[in-house]
mmCIF file of C-alpha atoms and ligand atoms in Angstrom:
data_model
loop_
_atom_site.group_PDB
_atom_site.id
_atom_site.type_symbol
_atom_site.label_atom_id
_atom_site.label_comp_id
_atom_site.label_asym_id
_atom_site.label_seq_id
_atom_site.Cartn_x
_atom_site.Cartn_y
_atom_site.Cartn_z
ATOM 1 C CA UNK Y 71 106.388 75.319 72.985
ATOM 2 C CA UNK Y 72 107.261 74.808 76.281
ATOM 3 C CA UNK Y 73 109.791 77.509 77.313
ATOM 4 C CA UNK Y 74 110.902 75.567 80.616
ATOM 5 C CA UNK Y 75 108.734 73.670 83.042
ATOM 6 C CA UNK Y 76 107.484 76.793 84.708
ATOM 7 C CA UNK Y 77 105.078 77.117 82.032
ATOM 8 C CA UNK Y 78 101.419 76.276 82.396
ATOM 9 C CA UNK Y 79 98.386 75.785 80.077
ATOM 10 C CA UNK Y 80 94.873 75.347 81.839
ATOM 11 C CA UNK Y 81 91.857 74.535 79.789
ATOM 12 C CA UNK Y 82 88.861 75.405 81.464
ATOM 13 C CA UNK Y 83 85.336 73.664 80.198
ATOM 14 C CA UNK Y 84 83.672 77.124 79.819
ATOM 15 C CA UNK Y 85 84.384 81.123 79.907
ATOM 16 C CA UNK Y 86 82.925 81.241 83.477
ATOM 17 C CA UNK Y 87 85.015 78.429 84.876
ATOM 18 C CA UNK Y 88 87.913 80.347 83.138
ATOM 19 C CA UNK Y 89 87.215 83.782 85.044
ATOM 20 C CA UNK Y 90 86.983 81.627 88.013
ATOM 21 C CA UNK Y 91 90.456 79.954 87.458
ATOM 22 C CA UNK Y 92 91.360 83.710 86.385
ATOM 23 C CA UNK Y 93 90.300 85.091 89.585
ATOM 24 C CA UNK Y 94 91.805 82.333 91.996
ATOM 25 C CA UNK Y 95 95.396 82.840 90.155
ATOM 26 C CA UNK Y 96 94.881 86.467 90.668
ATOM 27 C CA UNK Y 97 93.987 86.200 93.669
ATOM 28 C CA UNK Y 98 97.053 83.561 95.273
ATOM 29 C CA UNK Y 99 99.639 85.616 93.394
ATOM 30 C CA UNK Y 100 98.353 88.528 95.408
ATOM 31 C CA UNK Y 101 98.567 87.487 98.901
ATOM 32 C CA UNK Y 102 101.552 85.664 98.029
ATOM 33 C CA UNK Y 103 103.291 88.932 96.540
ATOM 34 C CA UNK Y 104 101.919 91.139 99.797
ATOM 35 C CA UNK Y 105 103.315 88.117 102.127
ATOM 36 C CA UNK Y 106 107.246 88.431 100.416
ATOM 37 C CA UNK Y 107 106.941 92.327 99.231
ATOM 38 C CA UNK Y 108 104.144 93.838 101.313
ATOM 39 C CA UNK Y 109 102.663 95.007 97.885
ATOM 40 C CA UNK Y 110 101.018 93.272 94.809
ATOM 41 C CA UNK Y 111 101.959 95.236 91.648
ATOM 42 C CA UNK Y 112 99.611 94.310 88.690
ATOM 43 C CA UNK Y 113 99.297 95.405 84.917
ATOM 44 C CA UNK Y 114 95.796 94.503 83.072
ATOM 45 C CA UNK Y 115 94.540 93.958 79.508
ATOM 46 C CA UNK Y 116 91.587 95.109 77.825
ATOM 47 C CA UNK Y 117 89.255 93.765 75.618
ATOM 48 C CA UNK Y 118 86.288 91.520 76.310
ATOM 49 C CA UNK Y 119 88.641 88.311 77.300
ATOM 50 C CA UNK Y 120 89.768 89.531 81.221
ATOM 51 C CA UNK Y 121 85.907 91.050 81.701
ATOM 52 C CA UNK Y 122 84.427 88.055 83.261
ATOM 53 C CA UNK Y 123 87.331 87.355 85.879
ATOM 54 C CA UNK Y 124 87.531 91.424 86.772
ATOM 55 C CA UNK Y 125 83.552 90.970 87.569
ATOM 56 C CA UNK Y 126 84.185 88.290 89.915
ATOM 57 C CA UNK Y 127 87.349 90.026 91.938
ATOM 58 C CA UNK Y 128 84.453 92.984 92.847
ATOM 59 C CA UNK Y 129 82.368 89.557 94.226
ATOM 60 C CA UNK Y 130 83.206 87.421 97.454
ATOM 61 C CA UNK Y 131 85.165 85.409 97.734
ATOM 62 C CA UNK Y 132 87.732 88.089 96.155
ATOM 63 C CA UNK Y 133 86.136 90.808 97.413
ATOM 64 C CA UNK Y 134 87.352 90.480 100.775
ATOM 65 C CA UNK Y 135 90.312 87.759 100.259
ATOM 66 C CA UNK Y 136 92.415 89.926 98.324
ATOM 67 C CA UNK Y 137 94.545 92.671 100.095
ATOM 68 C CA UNK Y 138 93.136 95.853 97.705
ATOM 69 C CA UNK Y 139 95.077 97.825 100.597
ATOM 70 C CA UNK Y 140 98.077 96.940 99.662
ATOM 71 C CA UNK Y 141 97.081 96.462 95.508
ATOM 72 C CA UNK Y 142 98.670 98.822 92.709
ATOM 73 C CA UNK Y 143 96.665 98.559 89.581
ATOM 74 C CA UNK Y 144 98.211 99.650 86.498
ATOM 75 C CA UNK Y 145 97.570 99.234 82.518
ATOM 76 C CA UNK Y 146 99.482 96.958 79.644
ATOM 77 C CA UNK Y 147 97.824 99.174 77.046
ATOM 78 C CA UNK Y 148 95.320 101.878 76.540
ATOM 79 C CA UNK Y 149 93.267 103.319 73.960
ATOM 80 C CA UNK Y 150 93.901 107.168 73.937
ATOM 81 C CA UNK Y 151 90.095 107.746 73.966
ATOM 82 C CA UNK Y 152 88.324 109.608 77.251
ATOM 83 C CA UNK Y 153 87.714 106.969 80.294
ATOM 84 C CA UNK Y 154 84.094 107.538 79.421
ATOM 85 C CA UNK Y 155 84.220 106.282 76.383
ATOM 86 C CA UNK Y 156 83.692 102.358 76.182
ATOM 87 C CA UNK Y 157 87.065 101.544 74.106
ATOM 88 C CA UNK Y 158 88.771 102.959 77.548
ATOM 89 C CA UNK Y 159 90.199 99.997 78.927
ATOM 90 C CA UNK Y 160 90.283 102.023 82.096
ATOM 91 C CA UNK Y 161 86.938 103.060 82.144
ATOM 92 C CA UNK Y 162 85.886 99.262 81.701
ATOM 93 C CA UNK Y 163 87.900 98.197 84.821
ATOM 94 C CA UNK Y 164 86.591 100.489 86.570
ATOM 95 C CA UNK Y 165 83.464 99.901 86.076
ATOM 96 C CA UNK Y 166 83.258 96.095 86.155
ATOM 97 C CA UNK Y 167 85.052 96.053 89.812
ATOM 98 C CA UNK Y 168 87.524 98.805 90.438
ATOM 99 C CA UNK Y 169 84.513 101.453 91.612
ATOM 100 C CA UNK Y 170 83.535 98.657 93.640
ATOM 101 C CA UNK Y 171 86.012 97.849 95.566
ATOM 102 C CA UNK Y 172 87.555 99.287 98.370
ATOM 103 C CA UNK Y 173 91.427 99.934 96.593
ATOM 104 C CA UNK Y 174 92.683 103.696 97.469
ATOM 105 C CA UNK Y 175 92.592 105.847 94.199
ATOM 106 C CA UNK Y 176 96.182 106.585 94.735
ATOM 107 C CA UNK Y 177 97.184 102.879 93.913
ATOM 108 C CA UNK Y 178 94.805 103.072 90.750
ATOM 109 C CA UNK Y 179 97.476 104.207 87.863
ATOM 110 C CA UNK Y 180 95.560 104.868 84.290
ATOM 111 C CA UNK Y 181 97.439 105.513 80.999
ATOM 112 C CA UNK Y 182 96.806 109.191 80.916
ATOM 113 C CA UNK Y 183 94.078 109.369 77.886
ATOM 114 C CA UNK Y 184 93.868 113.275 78.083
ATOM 115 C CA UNK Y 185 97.774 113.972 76.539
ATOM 116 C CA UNK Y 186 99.243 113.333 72.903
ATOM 117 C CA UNK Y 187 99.972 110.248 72.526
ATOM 118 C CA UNK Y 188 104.259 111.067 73.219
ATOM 119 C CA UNK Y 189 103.696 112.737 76.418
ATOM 120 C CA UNK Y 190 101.081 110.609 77.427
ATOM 121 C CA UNK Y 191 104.283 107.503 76.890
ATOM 122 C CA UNK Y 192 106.546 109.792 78.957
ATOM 123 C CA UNK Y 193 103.864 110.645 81.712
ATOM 124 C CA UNK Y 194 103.568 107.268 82.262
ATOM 125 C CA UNK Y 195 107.236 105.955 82.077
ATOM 126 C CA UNK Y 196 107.506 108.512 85.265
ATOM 127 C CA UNK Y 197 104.294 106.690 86.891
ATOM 128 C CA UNK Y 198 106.495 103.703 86.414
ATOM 129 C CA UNK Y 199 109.634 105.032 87.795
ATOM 130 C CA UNK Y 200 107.877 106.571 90.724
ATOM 131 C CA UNK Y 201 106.752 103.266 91.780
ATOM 132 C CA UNK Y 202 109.337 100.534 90.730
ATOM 133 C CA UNK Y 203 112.286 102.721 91.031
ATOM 134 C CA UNK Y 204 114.131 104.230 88.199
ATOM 135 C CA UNK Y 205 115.431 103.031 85.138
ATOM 136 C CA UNK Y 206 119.337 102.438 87.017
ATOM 137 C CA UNK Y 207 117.224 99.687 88.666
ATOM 138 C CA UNK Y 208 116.485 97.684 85.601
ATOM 139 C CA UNK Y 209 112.780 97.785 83.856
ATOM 140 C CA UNK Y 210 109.846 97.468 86.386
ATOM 141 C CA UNK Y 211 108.966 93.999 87.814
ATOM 142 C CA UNK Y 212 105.533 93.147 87.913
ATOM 143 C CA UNK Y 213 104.071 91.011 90.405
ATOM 144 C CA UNK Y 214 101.287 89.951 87.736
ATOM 145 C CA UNK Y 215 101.328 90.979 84.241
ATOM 146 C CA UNK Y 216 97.390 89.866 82.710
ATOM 147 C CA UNK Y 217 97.458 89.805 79.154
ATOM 148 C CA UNK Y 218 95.168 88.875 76.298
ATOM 149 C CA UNK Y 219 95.803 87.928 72.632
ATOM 150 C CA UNK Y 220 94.282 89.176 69.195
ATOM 151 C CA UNK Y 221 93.350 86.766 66.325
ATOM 152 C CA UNK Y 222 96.573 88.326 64.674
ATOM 153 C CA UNK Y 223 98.456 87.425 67.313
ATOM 154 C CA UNK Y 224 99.288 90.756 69.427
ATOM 155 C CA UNK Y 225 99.288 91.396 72.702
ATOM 156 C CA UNK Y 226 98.812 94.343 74.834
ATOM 157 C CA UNK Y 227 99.365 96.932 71.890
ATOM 158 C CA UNK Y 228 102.299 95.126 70.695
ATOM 159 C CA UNK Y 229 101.043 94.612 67.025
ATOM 160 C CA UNK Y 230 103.153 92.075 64.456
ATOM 161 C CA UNK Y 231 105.582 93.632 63.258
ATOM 162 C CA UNK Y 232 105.455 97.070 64.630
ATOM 163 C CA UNK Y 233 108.622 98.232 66.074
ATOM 164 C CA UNK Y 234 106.768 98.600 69.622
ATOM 165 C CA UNK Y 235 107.316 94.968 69.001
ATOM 166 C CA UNK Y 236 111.205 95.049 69.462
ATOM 167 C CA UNK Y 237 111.788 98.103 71.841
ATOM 168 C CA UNK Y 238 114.013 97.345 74.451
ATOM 169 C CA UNK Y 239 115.022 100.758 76.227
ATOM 170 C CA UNK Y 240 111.807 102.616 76.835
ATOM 171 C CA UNK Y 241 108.780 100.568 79.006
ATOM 172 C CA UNK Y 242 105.709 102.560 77.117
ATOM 173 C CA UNK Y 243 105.565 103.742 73.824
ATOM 174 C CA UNK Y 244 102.683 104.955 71.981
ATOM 175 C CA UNK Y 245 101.225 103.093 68.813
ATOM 176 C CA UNK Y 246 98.643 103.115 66.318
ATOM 177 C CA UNK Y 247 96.492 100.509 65.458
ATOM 178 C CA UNK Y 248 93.967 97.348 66.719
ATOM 179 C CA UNK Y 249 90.422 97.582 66.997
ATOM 180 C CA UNK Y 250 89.515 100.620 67.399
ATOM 181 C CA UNK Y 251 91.857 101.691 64.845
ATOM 182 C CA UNK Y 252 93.407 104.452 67.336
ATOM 183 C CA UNK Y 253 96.258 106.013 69.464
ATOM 184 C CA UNK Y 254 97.280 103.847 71.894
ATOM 185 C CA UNK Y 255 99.796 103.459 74.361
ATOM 186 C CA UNK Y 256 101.804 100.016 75.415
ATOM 187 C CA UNK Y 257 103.598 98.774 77.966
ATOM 188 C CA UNK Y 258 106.764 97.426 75.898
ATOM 189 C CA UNK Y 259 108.593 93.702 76.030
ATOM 190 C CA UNK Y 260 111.401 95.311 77.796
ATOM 191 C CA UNK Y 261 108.867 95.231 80.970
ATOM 192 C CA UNK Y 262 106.499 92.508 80.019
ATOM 193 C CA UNK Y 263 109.325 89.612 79.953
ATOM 194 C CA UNK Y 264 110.354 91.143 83.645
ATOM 195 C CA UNK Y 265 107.129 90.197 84.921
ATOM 196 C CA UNK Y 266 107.176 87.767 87.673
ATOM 197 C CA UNK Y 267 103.939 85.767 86.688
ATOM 198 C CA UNK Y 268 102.107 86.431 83.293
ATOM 199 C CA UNK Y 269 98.894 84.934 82.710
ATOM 200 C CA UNK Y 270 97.442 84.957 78.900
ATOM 201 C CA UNK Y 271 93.528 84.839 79.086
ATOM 202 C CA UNK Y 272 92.165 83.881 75.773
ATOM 203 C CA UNK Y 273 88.810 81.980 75.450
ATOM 204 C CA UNK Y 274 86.240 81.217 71.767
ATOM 205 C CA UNK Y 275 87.023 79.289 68.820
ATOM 206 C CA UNK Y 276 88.482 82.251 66.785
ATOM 207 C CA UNK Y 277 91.274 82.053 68.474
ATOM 208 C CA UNK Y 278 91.841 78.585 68.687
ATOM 209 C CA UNK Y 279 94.715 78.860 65.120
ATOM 210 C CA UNK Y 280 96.151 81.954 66.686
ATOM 211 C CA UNK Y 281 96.803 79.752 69.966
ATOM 212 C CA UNK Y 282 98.197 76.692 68.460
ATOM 213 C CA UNK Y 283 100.332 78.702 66.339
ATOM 214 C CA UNK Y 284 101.741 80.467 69.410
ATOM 215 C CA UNK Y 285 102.245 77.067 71.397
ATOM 216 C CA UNK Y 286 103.148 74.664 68.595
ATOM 217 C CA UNK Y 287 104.683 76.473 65.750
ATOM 218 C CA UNK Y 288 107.825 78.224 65.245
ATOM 219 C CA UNK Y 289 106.346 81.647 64.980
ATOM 220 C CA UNK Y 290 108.121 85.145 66.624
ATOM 221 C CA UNK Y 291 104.965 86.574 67.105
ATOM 222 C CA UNK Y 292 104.320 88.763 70.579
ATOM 223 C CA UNK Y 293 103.115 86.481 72.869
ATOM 224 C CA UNK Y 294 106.621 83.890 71.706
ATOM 225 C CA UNK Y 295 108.507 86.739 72.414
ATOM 226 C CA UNK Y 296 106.983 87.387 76.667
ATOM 227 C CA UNK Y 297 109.637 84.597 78.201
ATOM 228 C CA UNK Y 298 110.301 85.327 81.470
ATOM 229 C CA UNK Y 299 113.472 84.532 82.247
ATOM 230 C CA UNK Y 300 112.886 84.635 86.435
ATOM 231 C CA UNK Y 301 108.888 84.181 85.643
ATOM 232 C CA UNK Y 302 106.573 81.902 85.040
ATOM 233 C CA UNK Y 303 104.225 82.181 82.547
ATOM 234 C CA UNK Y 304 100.353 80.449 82.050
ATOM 235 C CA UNK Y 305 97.793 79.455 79.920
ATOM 236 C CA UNK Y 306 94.101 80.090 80.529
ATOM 237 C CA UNK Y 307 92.279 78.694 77.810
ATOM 238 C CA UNK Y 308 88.207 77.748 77.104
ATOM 239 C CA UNK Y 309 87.856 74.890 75.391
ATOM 240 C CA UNK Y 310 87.021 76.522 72.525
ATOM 241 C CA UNK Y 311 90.648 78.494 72.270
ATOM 242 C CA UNK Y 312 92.144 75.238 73.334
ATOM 243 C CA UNK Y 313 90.741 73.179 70.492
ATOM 244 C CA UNK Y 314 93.568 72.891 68.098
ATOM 245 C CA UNK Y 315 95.628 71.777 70.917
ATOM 246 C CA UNK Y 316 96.643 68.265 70.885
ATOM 247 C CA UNK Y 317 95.857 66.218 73.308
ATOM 248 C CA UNK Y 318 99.276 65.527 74.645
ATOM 249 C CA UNK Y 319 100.610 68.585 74.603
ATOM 250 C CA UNK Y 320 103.640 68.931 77.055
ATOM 251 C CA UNK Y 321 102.138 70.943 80.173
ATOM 252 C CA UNK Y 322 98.665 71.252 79.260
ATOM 253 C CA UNK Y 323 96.087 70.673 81.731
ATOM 254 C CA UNK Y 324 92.730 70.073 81.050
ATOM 255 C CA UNK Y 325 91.525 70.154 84.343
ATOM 256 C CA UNK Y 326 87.367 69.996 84.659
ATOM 257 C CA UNK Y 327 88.064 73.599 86.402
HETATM 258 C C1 6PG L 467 93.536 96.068 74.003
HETATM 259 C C2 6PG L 467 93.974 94.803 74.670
HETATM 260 C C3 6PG L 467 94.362 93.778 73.649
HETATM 261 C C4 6PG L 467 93.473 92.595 73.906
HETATM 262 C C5 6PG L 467 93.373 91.719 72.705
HETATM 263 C C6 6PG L 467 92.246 90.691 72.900
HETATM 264 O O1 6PG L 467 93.600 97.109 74.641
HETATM 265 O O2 6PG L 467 93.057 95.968 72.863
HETATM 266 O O3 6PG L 467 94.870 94.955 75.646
HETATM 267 O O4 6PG L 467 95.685 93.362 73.653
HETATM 268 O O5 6PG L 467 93.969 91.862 75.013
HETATM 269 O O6 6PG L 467 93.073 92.521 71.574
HETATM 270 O O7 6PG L 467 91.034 91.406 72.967
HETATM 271 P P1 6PG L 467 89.669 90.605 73.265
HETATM 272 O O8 6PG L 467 89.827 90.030 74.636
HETATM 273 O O9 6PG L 467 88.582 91.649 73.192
HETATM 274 O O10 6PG L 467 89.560 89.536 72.201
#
């Protein structure tokens, strides 16, 4: 599967040494981006995978060793459902670490939840633009783009098949679909294969087929299609996502983490 040696698969022995791998990584590429750009510009998943590691960045060692000052947090994908309501992948983050940390409000960019789900897209292509420059400057570059997979293989809101799937000119559109079967909005390939590092976090046996298929077989399915051609892209498995993996898997690293 290997793309090019940049590429990385970690198996951690359990789901908290994962969100401890999780939040290290997060963490490095952080101070590392604020050392070269003076700002760390990151987009997060939802879903239950990411949960554990967000806890621990509102704990210490990440409390205080990442530089929140300098930290712009923005979304991959979004359920169009109120921030209060616990499908909001906003309304998770923030209250698993973002309330709890000490990140100005201003660098905290939500999908907009409030709009339909077309101006909602365009209100957030402008967030984008405000920040990483127009769209004469290429799509947006993350720093860190966290993303998770489904047993049918999306990623972010990027569902098999749908044609959010093979946009190319706009960097959010809005989709239907997942569970919750709802409006959603996505940040598009066109900005995920941009991103500098991108780190899939996938742990528990019921995603173990979905995973080898992705690594192994010759499948187009999202996560194939997030190749960084200037990033580097990596792993984070549990055991138990890992298991269909075989042992000697080119890049795989089964470190005791
Ligand atoms: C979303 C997520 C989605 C998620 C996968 C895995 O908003 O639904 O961004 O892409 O990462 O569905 O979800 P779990 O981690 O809950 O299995």
């Amino acid at each position: 599967m290997k793309e090019n040696d940049k590429d990385r698969i970690i198996v951690a022995a359990s789901i908290e040494q994962l969100a401890m791998k999780g939040a290290e990584l997060f963490r490095r590429i952080a101070v590392d981006s604020v050392a070269r750009r003076d700002r760390f510009s990151v987009a997060l998943s939802g879903g239950s995978s990411p949960r554990p590691f967000h806890r621990l960045l509102a704990e210490e060692p990440y409390r205080s060793g990442i530089p929140w000052s300098h930290t712009h947090i923005f979304w991959v994908d979004e359920r169009l459902v109120p921030p209060e309501d616990p499908a909001s992948n906003f309304g998770t983050a923030r209250k698993d670490f973002l309330a709890h940390l000490p990140i100005p409000l201003s660098q905290v960019h939500p999908m907009s939840s409030e709009k339909v789900p077309h101006q909602a897209a365009d209100d957030y292509q402008r967030t984008l633009s405000s920040h990483f420059g127009t769209s004469a400057a290429g799509a947006p570059v993350f720093d860190l783009v966290v993303l998770g997979i489904g047993t049918d293989g999306h990623t972010a809101s990027i569902f098999p098949g749908d044609r959010a799937a093979i946009e190319t000119d706009r960097w959010v559109v809005a989709v239907t679909g997942g569970s919750p079967n709802v409006d959603r909005l996505t940040l598009t390939l066109a900005v995920l294969e941009r991103a500098r590092r991108v780190i899939f976090i996938v742990s528990g046996r019921q995603k173990a087929a979905t995973v080898r298929t992705i690594l192994i077989d010759d499948t187009a399915l999202p996560p194939r299609l997030i190749a960084p051609a200037e990033g580097m892209v990596t792993w984070l498995l549990d055991r138990d996502a890992a298991d269909l993996l075989p042992d000697g898997l080119d890049g795989i690293d089964r470190a005791n983490i």
